Amino acid sequence: NIDYIRIFKPQQEWSISTLYSRTGLTNNFTTDILNASGNTANSLRNENKNYNAEITLQSDYQTPIRKNQILEFGVKAIFRTVDSDYKYLMAAQSGPFIPSTTSPSGSLNYNQNVGAGYVSYTLTTPNKYNFKIGTRYEFTGIDAELANDIKVDIPNYGNLVPSINVSKNITESTSLKAGYNRRLQRPGINQLNPNVNISNPQSISTGNPGLSPEMTDNFELALSTNIKKTYLNVSVFGRQTNKSITQVRMALDTLPGAILTTFENIGTQKAYGMNIFANVFITSKW
């Protein structure tokens, strides 16, 4: 990653951030299928190599527009590439591995391009209220194909992601903050990869290249204070995730007794909680 920041004056700055990353993964397995006497009747091997590459470009600018107001805006682009090649090999007892004629082999070439822009406005009032309101729009374009140039129909989508934060300095050492924001969580490679894992013929799993991102709404209320030599932060939060990526299990008509596990955007998750953090100054060294 390479980052650049230019500070013109206090609270007025411009930054550029770049990132490149690439991760290679090899997920292979070999299964020995036993006969009634416990000896190896035949063997199944799956070879699955994939990589995930990402390029990120980002530029942000903030400036005071009056003594008590700050304006921020920026743009961001993310280019992700996921490639996965997989094949199945079979071997008879004590024989060599040869390509399987019954188990699926193939590939996934997945390109995800994200463009985003945001704007944020901060206002500090004379009675020590601080308001920060912003929104971000993201557009995601996806191009995916399987082996033999078979296209996967994944629609492009746009998402508006708002945020609102309000804080109040009750005293010089105590502040209260309330906030709302929305978060996106895109599916990972293991959830997208269509490689069929049949290491256990009775429990088969595969990914779903057509998954959409999860949308999470976050609400938080926090109190921060100093009590003598102790800093204390207490917060409560609530989260709701729609279109949650959830495991789905179903019976296979073509293989009696077997269960297929995959992923779908069918879940709704709700979470509530509390965080308590304390920093205690005991002595100058502790």
PDB file of C-alpha atoms in Angstrom:
ATOM      1  CA  ASN A   1       0.000   0.000   0.000  1.00  0.00           C
ATOM      2  CA  ILE A   2       1.094   3.592  -0.695  1.00  0.00           C
ATOM      3  CA  ASP A   3      -0.503   6.551   1.091  1.00  0.00           C
ATOM      4  CA  TYR A   4      -0.090  10.308   0.663  1.00  0.00           C
ATOM      5  CA  ILE A   5      -1.504  13.086   2.825  1.00  0.00           C
ATOM      6  CA  ARG A   6      -1.263  16.865   2.356  1.00  0.00           C
ATOM      7  CA  ILE A   7      -2.150  19.115   5.306  1.00  0.00           C
ATOM      8  CA  PHE A   8      -2.931  22.664   4.214  1.00  0.00           C
ATOM      9  CA  LYS A   9      -3.886  23.958   7.659  1.00  0.00           C
ATOM     10  CA  PRO A  10      -5.595  22.562  10.779  1.00  0.00           C
ATOM     11  CA  GLN A  11      -8.664  20.488   9.751  1.00  0.00           C
ATOM     12  CA  GLN A  12      -7.991  21.018   6.037  1.00  0.00           C
ATOM     13  CA  GLU A  13      -6.280  18.058   4.396  1.00  0.00           C
ATOM     14  CA  TRP A  14      -6.253  15.878   1.308  1.00  0.00           C
ATOM     15  CA  SER A  15      -5.233  12.214   1.206  1.00  0.00           C
ATOM     16  CA  ILE A  16      -4.740   9.484  -1.382  1.00  0.00           C
ATOM     17  CA  SER A  17      -4.593   5.774  -0.474  1.00  0.00           C
ATOM     18  CA  THR A  18      -3.741   2.790  -2.665  1.00  0.00           C
ATOM     19  CA  LEU A  19      -3.663  -0.917  -1.885  1.00  0.00           C
ATOM     20  CA  TYR A  20      -2.831  -4.098  -3.770  1.00  0.00           C
ATOM     21  CA  SER A  21      -3.191  -7.575  -2.286  1.00  0.00           C
ATOM     22  CA  ARG A  22      -3.251 -11.122  -3.581  1.00  0.00           C
ATOM     23  CA  THR A  23      -3.986 -14.317  -1.671  1.00  0.00           C
ATOM     24  CA  GLY A  24      -3.498 -17.817  -3.037  1.00  0.00           C
ATOM     25  CA  LEU A  25      -5.363 -20.797  -1.611  1.00  0.00           C
ATOM     26  CA  THR A  26      -5.099 -24.523  -2.257  1.00  0.00           C
ATOM     27  CA  ASN A  27      -7.974 -26.670  -0.949  1.00  0.00           C
ATOM     28  CA  ASN A  28      -7.303 -30.300  -1.892  1.00  0.00           C
ATOM     29  CA  PHE A  29      -8.597 -33.506  -0.364  1.00  0.00           C
ATOM     30  CA  THR A  30      -8.402 -37.235  -0.991  1.00  0.00           C
ATOM     31  CA  THR A  31     -11.130 -39.645   0.157  1.00  0.00           C
ATOM     32  CA  ASP A  32     -10.782 -43.419   0.410  1.00  0.00           C
ATOM     33  CA  ILE A  33     -14.093 -45.224  -0.083  1.00  0.00           C
ATOM     34  CA  LEU A  34     -14.170 -48.518   1.815  1.00  0.00           C
ATOM     35  CA  ASN A  35     -15.979 -51.747   0.993  1.00  0.00           C
ATOM     36  CA  ALA A  36     -17.928 -53.908   3.437  1.00  0.00           C
ATOM     37  CA  SER A  37     -14.759 -55.603   4.696  1.00  0.00           C
ATOM     38  CA  GLY A  38     -13.073 -52.272   5.487  1.00  0.00           C
ATOM     39  CA  ASN A  39     -10.611 -52.279   2.598  1.00  0.00           C
ATOM     40  CA  THR A  40     -10.189 -49.420   0.117  1.00  0.00           C
ATOM     41  CA  ALA A  41     -12.426 -50.056  -2.864  1.00  0.00           C
ATOM     42  CA  ASN A  42     -11.533 -46.829  -4.693  1.00  0.00           C
ATOM     43  CA  SER A  43     -10.311 -43.304  -4.006  1.00  0.00           C
ATOM     44  CA  LEU A  44     -11.569 -39.837  -4.899  1.00  0.00           C
ATOM     45  CA  ARG A  45      -9.313 -36.782  -5.161  1.00  0.00           C
ATOM     46  CA  ASN A  46     -10.349 -33.122  -5.509  1.00  0.00           C
ATOM     47  CA  GLU A  47      -7.806 -30.517  -6.614  1.00  0.00           C
ATOM     48  CA  ASN A  48      -8.932 -26.927  -6.065  1.00  0.00           C
ATOM     49  CA  LYS A  49      -6.620 -23.940  -6.537  1.00  0.00           C
ATOM     50  CA  ASN A  50      -7.880 -20.375  -6.322  1.00  0.00           C
ATOM     51  CA  TYR A  51      -6.660 -16.853  -5.685  1.00  0.00           C
ATOM     52  CA  ASN A  52      -8.186 -13.568  -4.628  1.00  0.00           C
ATOM     53  CA  ALA A  53      -6.644 -10.274  -5.870  1.00  0.00           C
ATOM     54  CA  GLU A  54      -7.732  -6.747  -4.925  1.00  0.00           C
ATOM     55  CA  ILE A  55      -6.780  -3.217  -5.990  1.00  0.00           C
ATOM     56  CA  THR A  56      -8.134  -0.251  -4.000  1.00  0.00           C
ATOM     57  CA  LEU A  57      -7.843   3.450  -4.894  1.00  0.00           C
ATOM     58  CA  GLN A  58      -9.196   6.120  -2.545  1.00  0.00           C
ATOM     59  CA  SER A  59      -9.097   9.917  -2.225  1.00  0.00           C
ATOM     60  CA  ASP A  60     -10.490  11.989   0.668  1.00  0.00           C
ATOM     61  CA  TYR A  61     -10.711  15.725   1.337  1.00  0.00           C
ATOM     62  CA  GLN A  62     -11.905  17.666   4.349  1.00  0.00           C
ATOM     63  CA  THR A  63     -12.069  21.396   5.023  1.00  0.00           C
ATOM     64  CA  PRO A  64     -13.619  23.757   7.562  1.00  0.00           C
ATOM     65  CA  ILE A  65     -16.316  25.874   5.946  1.00  0.00           C
ATOM     66  CA  ARG A  66     -16.912  28.000   9.031  1.00  0.00           C
ATOM     67  CA  LYS A  67     -15.493  28.158  12.531  1.00  0.00           C
ATOM     68  CA  ASN A  68     -17.814  25.400  13.767  1.00  0.00           C
ATOM     69  CA  GLN A  69     -18.446  23.354  10.583  1.00  0.00           C
ATOM     70  CA  ILE A  70     -16.457  20.760   8.636  1.00  0.00           C
ATOM     71  CA  LEU A  71     -17.198  19.317   5.215  1.00  0.00           C
ATOM     72  CA  GLU A  72     -15.737  15.963   4.093  1.00  0.00           C
ATOM     73  CA  PHE A  73     -16.089  14.097   0.815  1.00  0.00           C
ATOM     74  CA  GLY A  74     -14.269  11.392  -1.078  1.00  0.00           C
ATOM     75  CA  VAL A  75     -14.332   8.644  -3.670  1.00  0.00           C
ATOM     76  CA  LYS A  76     -13.197   5.031  -3.643  1.00  0.00           C
ATOM     77  CA  ALA A  77     -12.801   2.259  -6.214  1.00  0.00           C
ATOM     78  CA  ILE A  78     -12.228  -1.437  -5.502  1.00  0.00           C
ATOM     79  CA  PHE A  79     -11.367  -4.019  -8.169  1.00  0.00           C
ATOM     80  CA  ARG A  80     -11.560  -7.645  -6.999  1.00  0.00           C
ATOM     81  CA  THR A  81     -10.732 -10.759  -9.001  1.00  0.00           C
ATOM     82  CA  VAL A  82     -11.385 -14.316  -7.843  1.00  0.00           C
ATOM     83  CA  ASP A  83     -10.273 -17.313  -9.919  1.00  0.00           C
ATOM     84  CA  SER A  84     -10.917 -20.921  -8.937  1.00  0.00           C
ATOM     85  CA  ASP A  85     -10.095 -24.096 -10.886  1.00  0.00           C
ATOM     86  CA  TYR A  86     -11.174 -27.488  -9.624  1.00  0.00           C
ATOM     87  CA  LYS A  87     -11.253 -31.065 -10.878  1.00  0.00           C
ATOM     88  CA  TYR A  88     -12.016 -34.539  -9.600  1.00  0.00           C
ATOM     89  CA  LEU A  89      -9.878 -37.652 -10.070  1.00  0.00           C
ATOM     90  CA  MET A  90     -10.804 -41.286  -9.417  1.00  0.00           C
ATOM     91  CA  ALA A  91      -8.576 -44.269  -8.716  1.00  0.00           C
ATOM     92  CA  ALA A  92      -9.509 -47.918  -8.518  1.00  0.00           C
ATOM     93  CA  GLN A  93      -7.899 -50.098  -5.867  1.00  0.00           C
ATOM     94  CA  SER A  94      -4.080 -49.662  -6.163  1.00  0.00           C
ATOM     95  CA  GLY A  95      -4.564 -47.910  -9.536  1.00  0.00           C
ATOM     96  CA  PRO A  96      -3.544 -44.432 -10.748  1.00  0.00           C
ATOM     97  CA  PHE A  97      -5.754 -41.358 -10.469  1.00  0.00           C
ATOM     98  CA  ILE A  98      -7.570 -40.462 -13.689  1.00  0.00           C
ATOM     99  CA  PRO A  99     -10.170 -37.709 -14.410  1.00  0.00           C
ATOM    100  CA  SER A 100     -13.594 -38.603 -13.048  1.00  0.00           C
ATOM    101  CA  THR A 101     -16.413 -39.005 -15.569  1.00  0.00           C
ATOM    102  CA  THR A 102     -19.191 -38.586 -12.985  1.00  0.00           C
ATOM    103  CA  SER A 103     -18.017 -35.892 -10.536  1.00  0.00           C
ATOM    104  CA  PRO A 104     -18.098 -32.239 -11.612  1.00  0.00           C
ATOM    105  CA  SER A 105     -14.979 -30.319 -12.587  1.00  0.00           C
ATOM    106  CA  GLY A 106     -14.818 -26.727 -13.719  1.00  0.00           C
ATOM    107  CA  SER A 107     -13.776 -23.186 -12.890  1.00  0.00           C
ATOM    108  CA  LEU A 108     -15.051 -19.829 -11.665  1.00  0.00           C
ATOM    109  CA  ASN A 109     -13.768 -16.468 -12.887  1.00  0.00           C
ATOM    110  CA  TYR A 110     -15.333 -13.736 -10.754  1.00  0.00           C
ATOM    111  CA  ASN A 111     -14.738  -9.992 -11.155  1.00  0.00           C
ATOM    112  CA  GLN A 112     -16.283  -7.495  -8.741  1.00  0.00           C
ATOM    113  CA  ASN A 113     -15.861  -3.736  -9.317  1.00  0.00           C
ATOM    114  CA  VAL A 114     -17.084  -1.287  -6.664  1.00  0.00           C
ATOM    115  CA  GLY A 115     -17.340   2.491  -7.080  1.00  0.00           C
ATOM    116  CA  ALA A 116     -18.291   4.646  -4.101  1.00  0.00           C
ATOM    117  CA  GLY A 117     -18.607   8.286  -3.138  1.00  0.00           C
ATOM    118  CA  TYR A 118     -19.473   9.897   0.183  1.00  0.00           C
ATOM    119  CA  VAL A 119     -20.129  13.275   1.750  1.00  0.00           C
ATOM    120  CA  SER A 120     -20.173  14.165   5.443  1.00  0.00           C
ATOM    121  CA  TYR A 121     -21.077  17.351   7.323  1.00  0.00           C
ATOM    122  CA  THR A 122     -20.114  18.155  10.940  1.00  0.00           C
ATOM    123  CA  LEU A 123     -21.654  20.951  13.006  1.00  0.00           C
ATOM    124  CA  THR A 124     -20.654  21.995  16.531  1.00  0.00           C
ATOM    125  CA  THR A 125     -23.192  24.206  18.312  1.00  0.00           C
ATOM    126  CA  PRO A 126     -22.439  26.813  21.003  1.00  0.00           C
ATOM    127  CA  ASN A 127     -24.125  24.616  23.642  1.00  0.00           C
ATOM    128  CA  LYS A 128     -21.594  21.810  22.898  1.00  0.00           C
ATOM    129  CA  TYR A 129     -23.715  19.563  20.701  1.00  0.00           C
ATOM    130  CA  ASN A 130     -21.839  17.889  17.852  1.00  0.00           C
ATOM    131  CA  PHE A 131     -23.783  16.630  14.824  1.00  0.00           C
ATOM    132  CA  LYS A 132     -22.165  14.539  12.089  1.00  0.00           C
ATOM    133  CA  ILE A 133     -24.393  13.487   9.183  1.00  0.00           C
ATOM    134  CA  GLY A 134     -23.186  11.631   6.130  1.00  0.00           C
ATOM    135  CA  THR A 135     -24.119   9.282   3.356  1.00  0.00           C
ATOM    136  CA  ARG A 136     -22.255   7.006   0.995  1.00  0.00           C
ATOM    137  CA  TYR A 137     -23.431   5.520  -2.281  1.00  0.00           C
ATOM    138  CA  GLU A 138     -21.873   2.324  -3.582  1.00  0.00           C
ATOM    139  CA  PHE A 139     -22.393   0.729  -6.977  1.00  0.00           C
ATOM    140  CA  THR A 140     -21.228  -2.850  -7.497  1.00  0.00           C
ATOM    141  CA  GLY A 141     -20.808  -4.444 -10.900  1.00  0.00           C
ATOM    142  CA  ILE A 142     -20.130  -8.178 -11.120  1.00  0.00           C
ATOM    143  CA  ASP A 143     -19.020 -10.302 -14.050  1.00  0.00           C
ATOM    144  CA  ALA A 144     -18.721 -14.045 -13.503  1.00  0.00           C
ATOM    145  CA  GLU A 145     -18.404 -17.081 -15.713  1.00  0.00           C
ATOM    146  CA  LEU A 146     -17.954 -20.800 -15.211  1.00  0.00           C
ATOM    147  CA  ALA A 147     -16.043 -23.248 -17.361  1.00  0.00           C
ATOM    148  CA  ASN A 148     -16.612 -23.199 -21.142  1.00  0.00           C
ATOM    149  CA  ASP A 149     -17.487 -19.458 -20.986  1.00  0.00           C
ATOM    150  CA  ILE A 150     -20.845 -20.112 -19.282  1.00  0.00           C
ATOM    151  CA  LYS A 151     -22.030 -16.777 -17.868  1.00  0.00           C
ATOM    152  CA  VAL A 152     -23.444 -16.523 -14.344  1.00  0.00           C
ATOM    153  CA  ASP A 153     -26.345 -14.076 -14.217  1.00  0.00           C
ATOM    154  CA  ILE A 154     -25.530 -11.831 -11.239  1.00  0.00           C
ATOM    155  CA  PRO A 155     -27.291  -8.431 -11.381  1.00  0.00           C
ATOM    156  CA  ASN A 156     -25.447  -5.204 -10.610  1.00  0.00           C
ATOM    157  CA  TYR A 157     -26.651  -3.388  -7.497  1.00  0.00           C
ATOM    158  CA  GLY A 158     -26.404   0.027  -5.845  1.00  0.00           C
ATOM    159  CA  ASN A 159     -26.652   0.764  -2.123  1.00  0.00           C
ATOM    160  CA  LEU A 160     -27.139   4.000  -0.190  1.00  0.00           C
ATOM    161  CA  VAL A 161     -25.399   3.841   3.199  1.00  0.00           C
ATOM    162  CA  PRO A 162     -26.390   6.658   5.625  1.00  0.00           C
ATOM    163  CA  SER A 163     -24.916   7.538   9.021  1.00  0.00           C
ATOM    164  CA  ILE A 164     -25.978   9.932  11.791  1.00  0.00           C
ATOM    165  CA  ASN A 165     -23.976  10.656  14.957  1.00  0.00           C
ATOM    166  CA  VAL A 166     -24.881  13.102  17.732  1.00  0.00           C
ATOM    167  CA  SER A 167     -22.696  13.799  20.755  1.00  0.00           C
ATOM    168  CA  LYS A 168     -22.980  16.143  23.712  1.00  0.00           C
ATOM    169  CA  ASN A 169     -20.298  17.279  26.162  1.00  0.00           C
ATOM    170  CA  ILE A 170     -22.233  17.203  29.414  1.00  0.00           C
ATOM    171  CA  THR A 171     -19.213  18.338  31.458  1.00  0.00           C
ATOM    172  CA  GLU A 172     -15.523  18.767  30.716  1.00  0.00           C
ATOM    173  CA  SER A 173     -14.968  15.084  31.514  1.00  0.00           C
ATOM    174  CA  THR A 174     -18.276  13.483  30.462  1.00  0.00           C
ATOM    175  CA  SER A 175     -19.794  13.070  27.009  1.00  0.00           C
ATOM    176  CA  LEU A 176     -22.836  11.261  25.644  1.00  0.00           C
ATOM    177  CA  LYS A 177     -23.036   9.911  22.074  1.00  0.00           C
ATOM    178  CA  ALA A 178     -25.809   8.355  19.988  1.00  0.00           C
ATOM    179  CA  GLY A 179     -25.320   6.999  16.508  1.00  0.00           C
ATOM    180  CA  TYR A 180     -26.846   5.118  13.593  1.00  0.00           C
ATOM    181  CA  ASN A 181     -25.013   3.676  10.603  1.00  0.00           C
ATOM    182  CA  ARG A 182     -25.485   1.035   7.945  1.00  0.00           C
ATOM    183  CA  ARG A 183     -22.851  -1.523   6.956  1.00  0.00           C
ATOM    184  CA  LEU A 184     -22.406  -3.813   3.942  1.00  0.00           C
ATOM    185  CA  GLN A 185     -20.823  -7.255   4.149  1.00  0.00           C
ATOM    186  CA  ARG A 186     -20.136  -8.875   0.803  1.00  0.00           C
ATOM    187  CA  PRO A 187     -19.896 -12.680   0.496  1.00  0.00           C
ATOM    188  CA  GLY A 188     -16.484 -14.335   0.781  1.00  0.00           C
ATOM    189  CA  ILE A 189     -14.806 -16.677  -1.682  1.00  0.00           C
ATOM    190  CA  ASN A 190     -15.756 -19.803   0.274  1.00  0.00           C
ATOM    191  CA  GLN A 191     -19.419 -18.788   0.047  1.00  0.00           C
ATOM    192  CA  LEU A 192     -19.175 -18.011  -3.690  1.00  0.00           C
ATOM    193  CA  ASN A 193     -16.989 -20.884  -4.897  1.00  0.00           C
ATOM    194  CA  PRO A 194     -19.131 -23.396  -6.866  1.00  0.00           C
ATOM    195  CA  ASN A 195     -16.606 -26.208  -6.322  1.00  0.00           C
ATOM    196  CA  VAL A 196     -18.626 -29.210  -5.095  1.00  0.00           C
ATOM    197  CA  ASN A 197     -17.058 -30.821  -2.029  1.00  0.00           C
ATOM    198  CA  ILE A 198     -18.010 -34.507  -1.923  1.00  0.00           C
ATOM    199  CA  SER A 199     -15.270 -35.697   0.419  1.00  0.00           C
ATOM    200  CA  ASN A 200     -18.218 -37.185   2.336  1.00  0.00           C
ATOM    201  CA  PRO A 201     -20.723 -38.531  -0.234  1.00  0.00           C
ATOM    202  CA  GLN A 202     -23.508 -38.244   2.349  1.00  0.00           C
ATOM    203  CA  SER A 203     -22.760 -34.577   3.180  1.00  0.00           C
ATOM    204  CA  ILE A 204     -22.053 -32.503   0.053  1.00  0.00           C
ATOM    205  CA  SER A 205     -21.324 -28.758   0.054  1.00  0.00           C
ATOM    206  CA  THR A 206     -20.967 -26.036  -2.574  1.00  0.00           C
ATOM    207  CA  GLY A 207     -20.926 -22.237  -2.792  1.00  0.00           C
ATOM    208  CA  ASN A 208     -23.382 -19.935  -4.544  1.00  0.00           C
ATOM    209  CA  PRO A 209     -21.904 -17.367  -7.012  1.00  0.00           C
ATOM    210  CA  GLY A 210     -25.225 -15.469  -7.074  1.00  0.00           C
ATOM    211  CA  LEU A 211     -25.113 -14.229  -3.462  1.00  0.00           C
ATOM    212  CA  SER A 212     -25.854 -10.572  -2.624  1.00  0.00           C
ATOM    213  CA  PRO A 213     -24.260  -8.593   0.243  1.00  0.00           C
ATOM    214  CA  GLU A 214     -25.663  -8.483   3.757  1.00  0.00           C
ATOM    215  CA  MET A 215     -27.099  -5.152   4.994  1.00  0.00           C
ATOM    216  CA  THR A 216     -26.715  -4.352   8.707  1.00  0.00           C
ATOM    217  CA  ASP A 217     -28.322  -1.423  10.563  1.00  0.00           C
ATOM    218  CA  ASN A 218     -26.397  -0.437  13.721  1.00  0.00           C
ATOM    219  CA  PHE A 219     -27.692   1.675  16.631  1.00  0.00           C
ATOM    220  CA  GLU A 220     -25.430   2.675  19.525  1.00  0.00           C
ATOM    221  CA  LEU A 221     -25.632   4.819  22.675  1.00  0.00           C
ATOM    222  CA  ALA A 222     -22.408   5.492  24.598  1.00  0.00           C
ATOM    223  CA  LEU A 223     -21.348   7.380  27.731  1.00  0.00           C
ATOM    224  CA  SER A 224     -17.702   8.350  28.364  1.00  0.00           C
ATOM    225  CA  THR A 225     -16.464   9.876  31.601  1.00  0.00           C
ATOM    226  CA  ASN A 226     -13.456  10.358  33.868  1.00  0.00           C
ATOM    227  CA  ILE A 227     -13.940   9.515  37.540  1.00  0.00           C
ATOM    228  CA  LYS A 228     -10.841  10.693  39.372  1.00  0.00           C
ATOM    229  CA  LYS A 229      -8.056   8.579  37.810  1.00  0.00           C
ATOM    230  CA  THR A 230     -10.357   6.179  35.925  1.00  0.00           C
ATOM    231  CA  TYR A 231     -11.592   6.582  32.355  1.00  0.00           C
ATOM    232  CA  LEU A 232     -14.879   4.729  31.802  1.00  0.00           C
ATOM    233  CA  ASN A 233     -16.815   4.044  28.596  1.00  0.00           C
ATOM    234  CA  VAL A 234     -20.191   2.275  28.648  1.00  0.00           C
ATOM    235  CA  SER A 235     -22.172   1.607  25.473  1.00  0.00           C
ATOM    236  CA  VAL A 236     -25.263  -0.329  24.437  1.00  0.00           C
ATOM    237  CA  PHE A 237     -25.995  -1.355  20.867  1.00  0.00           C
ATOM    238  CA  GLY A 238     -28.534  -3.053  18.633  1.00  0.00           C
ATOM    239  CA  ARG A 239     -27.943  -4.549  15.190  1.00  0.00           C
ATOM    240  CA  GLN A 240     -30.247  -5.990  12.569  1.00  0.00           C
ATOM    241  CA  THR A 241     -28.977  -7.739   9.442  1.00  0.00           C
ATOM    242  CA  ASN A 242     -31.296  -8.287   6.490  1.00  0.00           C
ATOM    243  CA  LYS A 243     -30.594 -10.656   3.575  1.00  0.00           C
ATOM    244  CA  SER A 244     -28.207 -12.492   5.875  1.00  0.00           C
ATOM    245  CA  ILE A 245     -26.090 -15.133   4.142  1.00  0.00           C
ATOM    246  CA  THR A 246     -27.365 -18.359   5.690  1.00  0.00           C
ATOM    247  CA  GLN A 247     -26.483 -22.016   5.241  1.00  0.00           C
ATOM    248  CA  VAL A 248     -29.241 -24.017   3.540  1.00  0.00           C
ATOM    249  CA  ARG A 249     -29.450 -27.824   3.674  1.00  0.00           C
ATOM    250  CA  MET A 250     -31.589 -29.944   1.388  1.00  0.00           C
ATOM    251  CA  ALA A 251     -32.011 -33.600   0.480  1.00  0.00           C
ATOM    252  CA  LEU A 252     -30.834 -34.800  -2.927  1.00  0.00           C
ATOM    253  CA  ASP A 253     -33.255 -36.833  -5.017  1.00  0.00           C
ATOM    254  CA  THR A 254     -30.390 -38.106  -7.160  1.00  0.00           C
ATOM    255  CA  LEU A 255     -28.465 -39.480  -4.167  1.00  0.00           C
ATOM    256  CA  PRO A 256     -30.796 -40.963  -1.510  1.00  0.00           C
ATOM    257  CA  GLY A 257     -29.673 -40.185   2.034  1.00  0.00           C
ATOM    258  CA  ALA A 258     -27.300 -37.390   1.000  1.00  0.00           C
ATOM    259  CA  ILE A 259     -27.603 -33.778   2.177  1.00  0.00           C
ATOM    260  CA  LEU A 260     -26.465 -30.779   0.092  1.00  0.00           C
ATOM    261  CA  THR A 261     -25.316 -27.650   1.971  1.00  0.00           C
ATOM    262  CA  THR A 262     -25.086 -24.264   0.210  1.00  0.00           C
ATOM    263  CA  PHE A 263     -25.757 -20.554   0.940  1.00  0.00           C
ATOM    264  CA  GLU A 264     -28.692 -18.199   0.301  1.00  0.00           C
ATOM    265  CA  ASN A 265     -29.645 -14.602   1.229  1.00  0.00           C
ATOM    266  CA  ILE A 266     -32.626 -15.649   3.347  1.00  0.00           C
ATOM    267  CA  GLY A 267     -31.704 -14.834   6.947  1.00  0.00           C
ATOM    268  CA  THR A 268     -32.554 -12.017   9.368  1.00  0.00           C
ATOM    269  CA  GLN A 269     -30.289 -11.572  12.384  1.00  0.00           C
ATOM    270  CA  LYS A 270     -30.821  -9.384  15.440  1.00  0.00           C
ATOM    271  CA  ALA A 271     -28.236  -8.708  18.158  1.00  0.00           C
ATOM    272  CA  TYR A 272     -28.267  -6.593  21.316  1.00  0.00           C
ATOM    273  CA  GLY A 273     -25.385  -6.021  23.684  1.00  0.00           C
ATOM    274  CA  MET A 274     -23.353  -3.851  26.031  1.00  0.00           C
ATOM    275  CA  ASN A 275     -19.672  -2.926  26.149  1.00  0.00           C
ATOM    276  CA  ILE A 276     -17.886  -1.678  29.258  1.00  0.00           C
ATOM    277  CA  PHE A 277     -14.309  -0.408  29.061  1.00  0.00           C
ATOM    278  CA  ALA A 278     -12.207   1.051  31.898  1.00  0.00           C
ATOM    279  CA  ASN A 279      -8.690   2.481  31.938  1.00  0.00           C
ATOM    280  CA  VAL A 280      -7.400   2.878  35.509  1.00  0.00           C
ATOM    281  CA  PHE A 281      -4.362   5.023  36.407  1.00  0.00           C
ATOM    282  CA  ILE A 282      -2.975   3.464  39.602  1.00  0.00           C
ATOM    283  CA  THR A 283       0.500   4.993  39.805  1.00  0.00           C
ATOM    284  CA  SER A 284       2.877   6.718  37.403  1.00  0.00           C
ATOM    285  CA  LYS A 285       4.152   3.272  36.322  1.00  0.00           C
ATOM    286  CA  TRP A 286       0.930   1.218  36.479  1.00  0.00           C
TER     287      TRP A 286
END
